Coordinates of C-alpha atoms and ligand atoms in Angstrom, one line a residue:
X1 CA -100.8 11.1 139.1
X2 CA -99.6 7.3 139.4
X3 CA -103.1 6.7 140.8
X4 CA -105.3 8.4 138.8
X5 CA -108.0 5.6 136.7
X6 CA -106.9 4.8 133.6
X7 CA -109.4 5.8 130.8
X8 CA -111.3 2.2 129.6
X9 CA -112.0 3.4 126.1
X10 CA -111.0 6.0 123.8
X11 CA -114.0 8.0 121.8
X12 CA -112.7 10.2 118.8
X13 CA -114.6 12.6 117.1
X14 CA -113.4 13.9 113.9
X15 CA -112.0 10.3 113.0
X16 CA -112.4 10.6 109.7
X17 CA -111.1 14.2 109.3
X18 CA -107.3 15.4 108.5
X19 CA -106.2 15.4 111.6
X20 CA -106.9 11.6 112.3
X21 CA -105.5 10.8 108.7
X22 CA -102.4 12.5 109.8
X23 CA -101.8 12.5 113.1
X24 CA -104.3 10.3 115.1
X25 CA -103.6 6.7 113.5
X26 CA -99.7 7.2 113.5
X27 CA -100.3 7.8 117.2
X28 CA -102.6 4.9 118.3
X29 CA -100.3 2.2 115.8
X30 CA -97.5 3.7 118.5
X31 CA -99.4 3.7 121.8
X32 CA -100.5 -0.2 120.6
X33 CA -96.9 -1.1 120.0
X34 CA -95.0 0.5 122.8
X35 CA -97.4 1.0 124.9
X36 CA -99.4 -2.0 124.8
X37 CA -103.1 0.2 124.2
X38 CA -105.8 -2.7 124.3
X39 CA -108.9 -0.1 124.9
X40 CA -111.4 0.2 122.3
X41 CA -111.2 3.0 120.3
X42 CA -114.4 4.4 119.1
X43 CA -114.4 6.5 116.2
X44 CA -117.0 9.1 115.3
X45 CA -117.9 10.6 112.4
X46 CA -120.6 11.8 110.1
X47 CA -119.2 10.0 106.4
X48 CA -121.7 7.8 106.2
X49 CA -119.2 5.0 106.7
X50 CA -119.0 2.0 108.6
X51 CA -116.2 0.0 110.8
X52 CA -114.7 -1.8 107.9
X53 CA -114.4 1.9 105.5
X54 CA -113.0 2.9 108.9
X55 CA -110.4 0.2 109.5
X56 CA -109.4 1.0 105.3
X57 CA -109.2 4.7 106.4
X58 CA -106.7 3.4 109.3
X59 CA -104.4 1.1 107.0
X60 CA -104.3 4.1 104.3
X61 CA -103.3 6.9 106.7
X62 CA -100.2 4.5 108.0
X63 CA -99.4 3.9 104.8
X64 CA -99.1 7.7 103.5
X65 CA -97.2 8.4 107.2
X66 CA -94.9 5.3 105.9
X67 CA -95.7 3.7 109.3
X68 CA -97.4 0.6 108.3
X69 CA -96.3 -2.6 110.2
X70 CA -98.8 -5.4 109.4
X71 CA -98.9 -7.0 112.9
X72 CA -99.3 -3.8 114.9
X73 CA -102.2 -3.0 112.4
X74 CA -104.0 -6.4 113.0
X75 CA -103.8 -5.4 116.5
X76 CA -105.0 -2.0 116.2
X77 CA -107.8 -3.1 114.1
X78 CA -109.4 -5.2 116.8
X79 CA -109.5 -2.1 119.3
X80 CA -111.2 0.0 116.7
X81 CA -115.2 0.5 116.5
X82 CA -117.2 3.2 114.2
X83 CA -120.2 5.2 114.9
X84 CA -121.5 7.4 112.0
X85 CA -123.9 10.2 112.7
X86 CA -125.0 13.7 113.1
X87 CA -123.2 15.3 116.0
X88 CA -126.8 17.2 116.6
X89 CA -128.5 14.3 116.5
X90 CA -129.2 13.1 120.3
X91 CA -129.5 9.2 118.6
X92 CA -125.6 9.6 117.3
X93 CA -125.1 9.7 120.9
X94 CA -126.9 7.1 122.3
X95 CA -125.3 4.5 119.6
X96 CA -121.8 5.8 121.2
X97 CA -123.0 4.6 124.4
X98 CA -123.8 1.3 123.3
X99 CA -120.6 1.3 121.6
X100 CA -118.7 2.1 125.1
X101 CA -120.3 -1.4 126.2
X102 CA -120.2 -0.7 129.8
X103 CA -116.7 1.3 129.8
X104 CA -117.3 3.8 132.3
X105 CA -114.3 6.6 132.0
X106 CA -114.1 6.9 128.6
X107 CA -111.5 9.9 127.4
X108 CA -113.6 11.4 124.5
X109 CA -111.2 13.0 121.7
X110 CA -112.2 16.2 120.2
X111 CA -111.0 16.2 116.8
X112 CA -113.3 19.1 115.8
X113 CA -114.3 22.6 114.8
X114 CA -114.2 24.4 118.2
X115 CA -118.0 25.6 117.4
X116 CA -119.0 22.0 117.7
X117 CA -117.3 21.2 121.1
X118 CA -120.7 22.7 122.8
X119 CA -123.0 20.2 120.7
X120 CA -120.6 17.1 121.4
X121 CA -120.2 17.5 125.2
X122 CA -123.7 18.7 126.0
X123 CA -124.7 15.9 123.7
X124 CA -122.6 13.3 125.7
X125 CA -123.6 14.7 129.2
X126 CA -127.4 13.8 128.3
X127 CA -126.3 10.5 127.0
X128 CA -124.5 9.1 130.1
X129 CA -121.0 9.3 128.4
X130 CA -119.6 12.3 130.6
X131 CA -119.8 11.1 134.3
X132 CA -116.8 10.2 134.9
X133 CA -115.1 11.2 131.3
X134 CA -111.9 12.9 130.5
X135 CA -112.1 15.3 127.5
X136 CA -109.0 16.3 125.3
X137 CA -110.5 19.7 123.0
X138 CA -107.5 20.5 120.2
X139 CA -106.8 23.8 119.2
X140 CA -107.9 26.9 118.2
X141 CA -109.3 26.8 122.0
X142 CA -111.3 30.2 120.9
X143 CA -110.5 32.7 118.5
X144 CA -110.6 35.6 121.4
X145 CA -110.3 35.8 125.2
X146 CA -114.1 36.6 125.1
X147 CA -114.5 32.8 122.9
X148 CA -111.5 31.1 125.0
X149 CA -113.8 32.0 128.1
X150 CA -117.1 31.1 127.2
X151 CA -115.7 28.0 126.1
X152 CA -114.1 27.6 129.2
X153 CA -117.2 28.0 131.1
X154 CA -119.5 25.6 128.9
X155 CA -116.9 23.1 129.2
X156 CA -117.1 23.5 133.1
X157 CA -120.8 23.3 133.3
X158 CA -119.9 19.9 132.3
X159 CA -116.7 19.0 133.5
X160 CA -114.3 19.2 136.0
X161 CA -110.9 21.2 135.0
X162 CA -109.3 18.3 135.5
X163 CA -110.9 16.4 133.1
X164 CA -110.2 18.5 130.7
X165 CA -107.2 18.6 128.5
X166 CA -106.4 21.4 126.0
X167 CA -104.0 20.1 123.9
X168 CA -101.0 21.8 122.5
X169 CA -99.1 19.4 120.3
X170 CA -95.8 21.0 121.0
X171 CA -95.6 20.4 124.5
X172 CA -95.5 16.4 123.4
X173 CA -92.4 16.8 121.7
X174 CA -89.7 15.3 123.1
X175 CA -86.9 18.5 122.3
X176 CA -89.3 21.0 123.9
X177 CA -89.5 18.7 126.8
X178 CA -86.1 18.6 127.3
X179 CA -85.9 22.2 127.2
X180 CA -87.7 22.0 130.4
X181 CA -85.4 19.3 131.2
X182 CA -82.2 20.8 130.7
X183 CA -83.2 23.9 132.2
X184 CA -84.1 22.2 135.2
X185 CA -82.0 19.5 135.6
X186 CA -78.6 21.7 135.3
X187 CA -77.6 24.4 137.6
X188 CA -75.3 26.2 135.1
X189 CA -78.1 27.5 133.0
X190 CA -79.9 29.2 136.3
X191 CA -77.6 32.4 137.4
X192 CA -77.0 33.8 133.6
X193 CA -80.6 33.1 132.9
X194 CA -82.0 36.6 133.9
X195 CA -82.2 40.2 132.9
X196 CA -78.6 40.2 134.4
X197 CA -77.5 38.1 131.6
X198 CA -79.6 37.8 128.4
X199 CA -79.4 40.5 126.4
X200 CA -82.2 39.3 124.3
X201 CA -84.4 36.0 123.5
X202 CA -85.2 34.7 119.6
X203 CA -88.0 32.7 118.8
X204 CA -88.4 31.5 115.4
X205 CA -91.1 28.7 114.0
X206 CA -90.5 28.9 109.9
X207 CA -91.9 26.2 107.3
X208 CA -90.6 26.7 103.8
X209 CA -94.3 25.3 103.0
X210 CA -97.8 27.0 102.1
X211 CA -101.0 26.7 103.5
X212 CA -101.3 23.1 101.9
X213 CA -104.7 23.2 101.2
X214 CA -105.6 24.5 104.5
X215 CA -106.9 27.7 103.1
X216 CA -110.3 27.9 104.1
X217 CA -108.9 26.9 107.9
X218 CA -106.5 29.2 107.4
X219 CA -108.6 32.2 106.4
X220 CA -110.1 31.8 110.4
X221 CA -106.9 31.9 111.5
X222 CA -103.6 33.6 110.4
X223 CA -100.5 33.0 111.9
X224 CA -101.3 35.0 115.0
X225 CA -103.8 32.7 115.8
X226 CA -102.5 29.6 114.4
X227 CA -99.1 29.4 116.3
X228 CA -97.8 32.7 118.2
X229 CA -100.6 32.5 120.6
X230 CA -100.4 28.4 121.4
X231 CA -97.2 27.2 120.3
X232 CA -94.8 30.1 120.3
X233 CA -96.0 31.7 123.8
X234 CA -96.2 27.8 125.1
X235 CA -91.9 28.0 124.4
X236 CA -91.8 30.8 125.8
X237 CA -93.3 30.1 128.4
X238 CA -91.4 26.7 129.4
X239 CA -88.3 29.1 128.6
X240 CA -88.7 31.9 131.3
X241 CA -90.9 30.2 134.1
X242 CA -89.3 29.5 137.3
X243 CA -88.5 25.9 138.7
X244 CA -91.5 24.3 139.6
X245 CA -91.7 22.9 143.0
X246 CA -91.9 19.0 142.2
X247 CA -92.5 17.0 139.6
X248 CA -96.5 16.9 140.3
X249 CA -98.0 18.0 137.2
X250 CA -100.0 20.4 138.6
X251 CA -97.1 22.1 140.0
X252 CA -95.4 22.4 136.3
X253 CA -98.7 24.1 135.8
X254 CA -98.9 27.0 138.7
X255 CA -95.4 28.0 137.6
X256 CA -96.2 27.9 133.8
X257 CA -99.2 29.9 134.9
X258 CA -97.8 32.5 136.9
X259 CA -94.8 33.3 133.9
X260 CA -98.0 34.1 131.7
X261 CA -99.6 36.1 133.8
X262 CA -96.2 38.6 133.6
X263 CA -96.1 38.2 130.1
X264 CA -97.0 42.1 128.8
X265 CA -99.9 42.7 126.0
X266 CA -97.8 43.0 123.1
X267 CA -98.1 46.4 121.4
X268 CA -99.3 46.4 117.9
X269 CA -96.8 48.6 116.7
X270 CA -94.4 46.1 118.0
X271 CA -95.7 43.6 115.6
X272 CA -95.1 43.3 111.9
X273 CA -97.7 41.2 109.6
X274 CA -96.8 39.8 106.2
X275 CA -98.9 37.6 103.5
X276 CA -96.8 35.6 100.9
X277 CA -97.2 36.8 97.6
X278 CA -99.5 33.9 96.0
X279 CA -101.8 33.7 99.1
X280 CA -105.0 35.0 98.0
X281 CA -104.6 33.0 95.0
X282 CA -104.7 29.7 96.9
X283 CA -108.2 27.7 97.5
X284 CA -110.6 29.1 99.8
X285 CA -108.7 32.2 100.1
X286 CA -110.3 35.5 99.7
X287 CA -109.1 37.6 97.2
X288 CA -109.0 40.8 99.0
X289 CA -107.8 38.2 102.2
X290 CA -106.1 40.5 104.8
X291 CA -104.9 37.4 106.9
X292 CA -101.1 37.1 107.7
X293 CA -99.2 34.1 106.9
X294 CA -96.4 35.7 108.7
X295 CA -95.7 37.3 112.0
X296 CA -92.8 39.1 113.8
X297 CA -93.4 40.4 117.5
X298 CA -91.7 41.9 120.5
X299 CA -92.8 41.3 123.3
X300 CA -91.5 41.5 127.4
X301 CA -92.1 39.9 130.6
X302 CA -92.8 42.2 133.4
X303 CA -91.6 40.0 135.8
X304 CA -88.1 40.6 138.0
X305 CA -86.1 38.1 136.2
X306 CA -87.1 39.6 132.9
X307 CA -87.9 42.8 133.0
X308 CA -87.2 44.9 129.5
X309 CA -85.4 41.9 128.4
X310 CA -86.6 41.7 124.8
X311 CA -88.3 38.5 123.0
X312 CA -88.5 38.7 119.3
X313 CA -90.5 35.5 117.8
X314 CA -91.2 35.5 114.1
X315 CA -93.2 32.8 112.4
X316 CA -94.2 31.8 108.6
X317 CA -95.2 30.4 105.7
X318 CA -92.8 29.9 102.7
X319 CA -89.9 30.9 104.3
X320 CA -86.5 29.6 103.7
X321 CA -86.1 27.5 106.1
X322 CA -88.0 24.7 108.2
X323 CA -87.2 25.2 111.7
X324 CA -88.1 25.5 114.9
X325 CA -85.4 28.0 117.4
X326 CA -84.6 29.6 120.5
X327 CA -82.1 31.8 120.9
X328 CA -80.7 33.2 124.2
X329 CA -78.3 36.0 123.5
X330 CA -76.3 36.8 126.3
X331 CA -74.3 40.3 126.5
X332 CA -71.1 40.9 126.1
X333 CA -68.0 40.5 128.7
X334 CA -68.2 43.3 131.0
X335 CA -64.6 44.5 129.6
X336 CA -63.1 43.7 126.0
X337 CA -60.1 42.2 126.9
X338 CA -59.2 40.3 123.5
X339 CA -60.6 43.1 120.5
X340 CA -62.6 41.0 118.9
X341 CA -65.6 42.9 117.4
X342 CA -66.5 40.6 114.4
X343 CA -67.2 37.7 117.2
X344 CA -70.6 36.7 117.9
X345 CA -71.9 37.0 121.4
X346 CA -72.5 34.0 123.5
X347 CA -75.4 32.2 123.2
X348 CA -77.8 29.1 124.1
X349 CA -79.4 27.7 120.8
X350 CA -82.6 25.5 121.3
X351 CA -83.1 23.6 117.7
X352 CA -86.9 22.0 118.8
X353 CA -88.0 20.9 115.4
X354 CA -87.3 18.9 112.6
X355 CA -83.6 18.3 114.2
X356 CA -83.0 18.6 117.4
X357 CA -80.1 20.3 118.9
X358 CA -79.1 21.8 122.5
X359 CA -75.7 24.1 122.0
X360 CA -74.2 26.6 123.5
X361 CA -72.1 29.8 121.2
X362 CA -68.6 30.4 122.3
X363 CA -65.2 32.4 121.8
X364 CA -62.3 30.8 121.6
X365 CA -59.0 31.5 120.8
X366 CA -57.4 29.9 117.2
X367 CA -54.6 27.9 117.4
X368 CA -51.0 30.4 116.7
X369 CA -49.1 32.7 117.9
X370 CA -51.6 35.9 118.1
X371 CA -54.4 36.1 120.6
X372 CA -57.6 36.1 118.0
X373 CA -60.4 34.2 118.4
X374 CA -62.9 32.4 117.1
X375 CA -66.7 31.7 117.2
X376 CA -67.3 28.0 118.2
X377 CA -70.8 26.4 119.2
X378 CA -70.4 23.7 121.7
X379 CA -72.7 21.3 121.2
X380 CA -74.4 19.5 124.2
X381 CA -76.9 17.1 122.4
X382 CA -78.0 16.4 118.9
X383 CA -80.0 13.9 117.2
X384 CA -82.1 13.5 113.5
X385 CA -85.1 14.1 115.9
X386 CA -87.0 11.5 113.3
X387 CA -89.6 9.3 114.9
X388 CA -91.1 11.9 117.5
X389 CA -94.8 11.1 118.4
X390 CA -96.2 14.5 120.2
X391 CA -99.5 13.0 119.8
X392 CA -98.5 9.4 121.3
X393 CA -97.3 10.5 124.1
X394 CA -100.4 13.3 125.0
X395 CA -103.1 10.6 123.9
X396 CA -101.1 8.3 126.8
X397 CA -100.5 11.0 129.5
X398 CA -104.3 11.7 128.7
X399 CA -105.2 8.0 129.7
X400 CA -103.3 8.2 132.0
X401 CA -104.7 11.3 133.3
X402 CA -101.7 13.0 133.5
X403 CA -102.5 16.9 133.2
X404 CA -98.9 17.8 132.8
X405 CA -98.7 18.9 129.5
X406 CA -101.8 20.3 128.5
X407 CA -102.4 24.2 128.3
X408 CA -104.7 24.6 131.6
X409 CA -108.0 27.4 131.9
X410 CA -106.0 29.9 133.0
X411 CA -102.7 29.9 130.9
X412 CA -105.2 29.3 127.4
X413 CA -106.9 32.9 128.4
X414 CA -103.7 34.8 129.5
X415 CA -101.8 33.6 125.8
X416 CA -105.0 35.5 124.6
X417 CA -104.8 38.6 126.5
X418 CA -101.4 38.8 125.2
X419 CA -102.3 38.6 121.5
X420 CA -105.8 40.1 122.1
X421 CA -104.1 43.7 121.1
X422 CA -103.2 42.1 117.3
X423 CA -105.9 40.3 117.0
X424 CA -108.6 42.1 114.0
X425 CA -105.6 43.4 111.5
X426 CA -104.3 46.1 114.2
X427 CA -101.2 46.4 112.5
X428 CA -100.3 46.8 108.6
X429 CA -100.2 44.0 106.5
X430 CA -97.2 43.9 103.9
X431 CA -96.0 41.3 101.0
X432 CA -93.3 39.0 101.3
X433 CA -91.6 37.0 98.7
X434 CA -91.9 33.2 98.7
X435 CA -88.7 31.9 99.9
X436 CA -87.5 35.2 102.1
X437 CA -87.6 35.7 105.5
X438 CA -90.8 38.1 105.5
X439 CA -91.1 41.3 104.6
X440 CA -88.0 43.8 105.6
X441 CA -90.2 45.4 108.2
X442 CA -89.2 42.6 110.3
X443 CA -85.7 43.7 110.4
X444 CA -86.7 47.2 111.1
X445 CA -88.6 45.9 114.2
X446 CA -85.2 43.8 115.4
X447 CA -83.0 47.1 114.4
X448 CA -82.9 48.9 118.0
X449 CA -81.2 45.1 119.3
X450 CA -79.5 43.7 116.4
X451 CA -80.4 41.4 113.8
X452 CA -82.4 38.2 113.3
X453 CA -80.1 35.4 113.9
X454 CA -80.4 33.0 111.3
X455 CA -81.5 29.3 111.9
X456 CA -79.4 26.4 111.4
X457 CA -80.0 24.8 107.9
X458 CA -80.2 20.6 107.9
X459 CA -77.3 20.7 106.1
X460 CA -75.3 23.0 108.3
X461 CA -76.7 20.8 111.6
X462 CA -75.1 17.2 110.1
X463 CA -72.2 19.1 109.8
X464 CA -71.8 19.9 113.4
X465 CA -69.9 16.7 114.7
X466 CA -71.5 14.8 117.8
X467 CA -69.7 15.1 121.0
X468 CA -67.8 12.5 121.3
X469 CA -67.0 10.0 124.6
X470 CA -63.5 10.8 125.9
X471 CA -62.6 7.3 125.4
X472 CA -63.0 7.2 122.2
X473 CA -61.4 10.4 121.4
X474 CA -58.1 8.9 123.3
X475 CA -58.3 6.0 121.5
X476 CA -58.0 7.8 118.1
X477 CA -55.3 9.4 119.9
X478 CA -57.1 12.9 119.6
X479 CA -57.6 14.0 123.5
X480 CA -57.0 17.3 122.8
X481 CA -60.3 17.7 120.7
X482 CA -61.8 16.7 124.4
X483 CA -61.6 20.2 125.1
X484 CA -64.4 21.3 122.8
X485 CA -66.6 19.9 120.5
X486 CA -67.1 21.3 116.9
X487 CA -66.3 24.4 114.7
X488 CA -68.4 27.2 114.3
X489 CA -72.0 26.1 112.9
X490 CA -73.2 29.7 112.1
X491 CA -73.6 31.8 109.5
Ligands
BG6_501 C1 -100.2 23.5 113.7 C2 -100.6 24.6 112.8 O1 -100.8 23.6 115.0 O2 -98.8 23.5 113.9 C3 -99.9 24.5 111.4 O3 -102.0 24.6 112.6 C4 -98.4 24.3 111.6 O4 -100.2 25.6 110.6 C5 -98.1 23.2 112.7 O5 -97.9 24.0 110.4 C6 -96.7 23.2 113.0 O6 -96.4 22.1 113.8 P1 -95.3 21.0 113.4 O7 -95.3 20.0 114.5 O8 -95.5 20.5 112.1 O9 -94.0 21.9 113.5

C-alpha cells in the first residue's frame, strides 16, 4: 500500500462527542508529534460552537488524558477547523466543502451513532466531498447481520470497499499486534498450535469498572454486542487464522476472513448472561433492563486445525480484575513420567491490555534430591504497556490508506452470524455480585474442561522479573538463572 494517496484533510464528525474528548485528540496531538500530521482537520458538529470553543474543547480533553504538551498543541491548533450544523441539513455540508478548500481525498471520520452514517455519507456524496474520499465508520457496525448488511450495502452505493474502514480499536494495539507477530514470526508456536495440541483456548476481556455513564449506550448494547462480537472474535480471530501469504494487507485480510467463516454459530445454551447487581439502578437504565453486562461463551471452529477444540471467552463489568487474556492450554504429556498431578498444564498466556505480557507455562523440576516439579512461566516479553495509541496508529494507516487493520465487509457480517443465535435475550439472564467473576453459571459452563484460569493481577505481573540479557546475568555472576526466567506467576 506504499503508493496509495495520502488523504489531504481529515473531516470528523462527532468532534465534540465522548469519543473525540477521549480518544480522538490524544490521537491527532500523537500523529502531529511523531508523525508529523500537517492536514487540516475539520471538525463537525452540531453544538452550536465555533473554531475557538473547538480549539478549548481540544486543550481540555489533553489535559483530562494528562497529554498536554504546549508546543504540540500550538501545532495542532493550526490544523484544526470547525463546522457546526445539522447533519440533515444539505447547507452543513456544503460549508464542509468550503472548509476542505480544494482538498480533494479527504478521509471523513465517523464519530457517530450508526443510524446517522446514512444521512452523513449520502449527505457528503451530493456535496462533492465523497469522490475520491476514504471513510472510517466506528463501531457498533449494526446491531444484527440483517443491520450490518444493509449498512454494508448503503455504504457501497457510495463507496468503494476499499475506502472504507470499519474500525475496531483493538486491532491498533500494539500487544494484539504482536500476537500476530509472534505467531508469525516464530516457527515454534506453529506445530503445537492445532487440535493436536491445545486442549482448550481462554479468552477473557474484564474491567473492574461500571457502565460509567454509558447507560443509555449501553442499554442498545450489552456486552454481547459491545465487545464479544468485535473485539473478542477479532482475537480470536488473529489467534487461529492461518499465515497469511505476504504482508499485503489485503492478504492479512483473506486469511482473517476465511478463519471466520469456520467459526460455528455459538449455541445459546452454550452461553451464560449476567447483569451486575446495581445495573438497572444506573442512569438511563431501565428498571426491568434485561441487558447483560456480562458474558461467558463457548464456542468452536469447524475448521481442520480446530475442530472440537474448545474456546471459552468471558467478558464484564465490575469484575475483579482489569484485563485483557488469552490462554492456550495445551494437553498433557502423552505419558506421566514424573507424578505430578497438582502441576498446571503447559500453556501460552497473551496479557493484551493494560500490561502487556507474552509467556509461556512450564514444569520444571525444583532444585534437591527428589524428582518434583514445579510450575514456572517463562516469560518472553513484558512491558507497562503505558503510552499505546490504538487510535494513532488506525487514524495514520487510514491516511495512509492502509486497510490492514480494519474489520473488512465480509469478516463484520460473519462475527454477526456467530452471535446472531444470542442476540434478543436467548439465554437466561442471572445476577452477579460487583467485584466477582460473574455469576457461578459461568463455571458450570467451563465444568466439562476445567476451570476458568484466573488472569494475572498488576501486582502479580511486576512481580514476574524481565528476562534478563545473558551478559548481564554473567556479570552478576548468576549464569545459571540463564536457563529460565522467573518463578511461577500464577495463582
Ligand atoms: C469499547 C466498549 O469498544 O471497548 C467499552 O464500548 C469497553 O464498553 C472498551 O470498555 C474496552 O476497550 P479498552 O481499550 O478500554 O480495553
Amino acid at each position: 500500500m506504499a503508493d496509495a494517496p495520502l488523504s489531504d484533510a481529515l473531516v470528523f464528525f462527532g468532534a465534540t462527542g465522548d469519543l473525540a474528548f477521549k480518544q480522538i485528540f490524544p490521537a491527532l496531538q500523537v500523529m502531529v508529534v511523531r508523525g508529523g500530521l500537517s492536514i487540516p482537520i475539520i471538525g463537525v458538529a452540531n453544538a452550536g460552537w465555533g473554531l475557538e470553543r473547538f480549539r478549548q474543547r481540544a486543550r481540555e480533553s489533553l489535559q483530562a488524558a494528562g497529554e498536554f504538551d504546549p508546543e504540540a498543541f500550538r501545532r495542532l491548533c493550526q490544523l484544526l477547523r470547525y463546522v457546526d450544523g445539522d447533519y440533515r441539513d444539505t447547507s452543513t455540508f456544503a460549508r464542509v466543502h468550503e472548509a476542505l478548500d480544494g482538498a480533494e481525498r479527504p478521509l471523513h471520520y465517523l464519530a457517530i451513532p450508526p443510524s446517522l452514517f446514512g444521512t452523513v455519507v449520502e449527505n457528503l456524496a451530493w456535496s462533492n466531498c465523497l469522490a475520491q474520499a476514504r471513510v472510517v465508520v466506528e463501531k457498533p457496525f449494526g446491531r444484527d447481520l440483517a443491520s450490518a448488511r444493509a449498512l454494508n450495502a448503503l455504504l457501497h452505493r457510495f463507496l468503494p470497499e476499499s475506502a472504507i474502514f470499519r474500525i475496531d480499536h483493538y486491532l491498533g494495539k500494539e500487544p494484539v499486534q504482536n500476537l500476530l507477530f509472534f505467531r508469525f514470526a516464530n516457527v515454534f508456536l506453529e506445530p503445537i498450535w492445532n487440535l493436536e495440541h491445545v486442549r482448550m483456548v481462554q479468552v477473557t476481556l474484564s474491567e473492574h469498572f461500571g457502565v460509567r455513564g454509558r447507560g443509555a449506550f449501553y442499554e442498545e448494547v450489552g456486552a454481547i454486542r459491545d465487545v464479544l462480537q468485535n473485539h473478542l472474535l477479532q482475537i480470536v480471530g488473529l489467534l487461529t487464522m492461518d499465515a497469511p501469504f505476504c504482508k499485503a494487507p489485503e492478504s492479512l485480510r483473506d486469511e482473517k476472513a476465511l478463519i471466520f467463516k469456520a467459526m460455528r454459530a455459538i449455541d445459546p445454551a452454550a452461553a451464560v448472561r449476567g447483569q451486575y447487581r446495581g445495573y438497572r439502578k444506573e442512569p438511563g437504565v431501565s428498571p426491568a433492563s434485561q441487558v447483560e453486562t456480562f458474558a461467558a461463551v463457548r464456542m468452536f471452529i469447524d475448521s481442520w486445525r480446530w475442530a472440537d477444540v474448545p474456546f471459552y471467552i468471558r467478558t464484564g463489568k465490575f469484575l475483579p480484575s482489569n484485563a485483557t487474556e488469552v490462554f492456550v492450554e495445551l494437553y498433557h504429556p502423552p505419558r506421566p513420567i514424573f507424578e505430578e498431578p497438582s502441576l498446571a498444564p503447559n500453556f501460552v498466556r497473551f496479557r493484551l491490555g493494560p500490561d502487556v505480557l507474552i509467556s509461556i507455562g512450564a514444569r520444571a523440576k525444583k532444585p534437591g534430591g527428589l524428582m518434583r516439579g514445579e510450575d514456572v512461566e517463562l516469560v518472553a516479553i513484558q512491558s507497562p504497556g503505558a503510552r499505546m495509541q490504538p487510535y494513532a496508529r488506525l487514524l495514520g494507516d487510514a491516511i495512509r490508506g492502509d486497510v490492514s487493520l480494519f474489520a473488512r465487509q465480509e469478516t463484520v457480517e460473519e462475527a454477526w452470524r456467530v452471535v446472531e443465535p444470542l442476540l434478543g435475550n436467548t439465554s437466561p439472564l442471572y445476577e452477579y455480585e460487583p467485584g466477582t467473576w460473574g455469576p457461578p453459571e459461568a463455571e458450570t459452563l467451563i465444568a466439562p474442561h476445567g476451570h476458568w484460569r484466573p488472569v494475572l493481577s498488576p501486582v502479580r505481573l511486576a512481580e514476574v522479573p524481565r528476562a534478563a540479557h545473558p551478559d548481564e546475568l554473567r556479570r552478576a555472576g548468576q549464569e545459571e538463572a540463564v536457563q529460565g526466567v522467573g518463578p511461577a506467576a500464577i495463582h
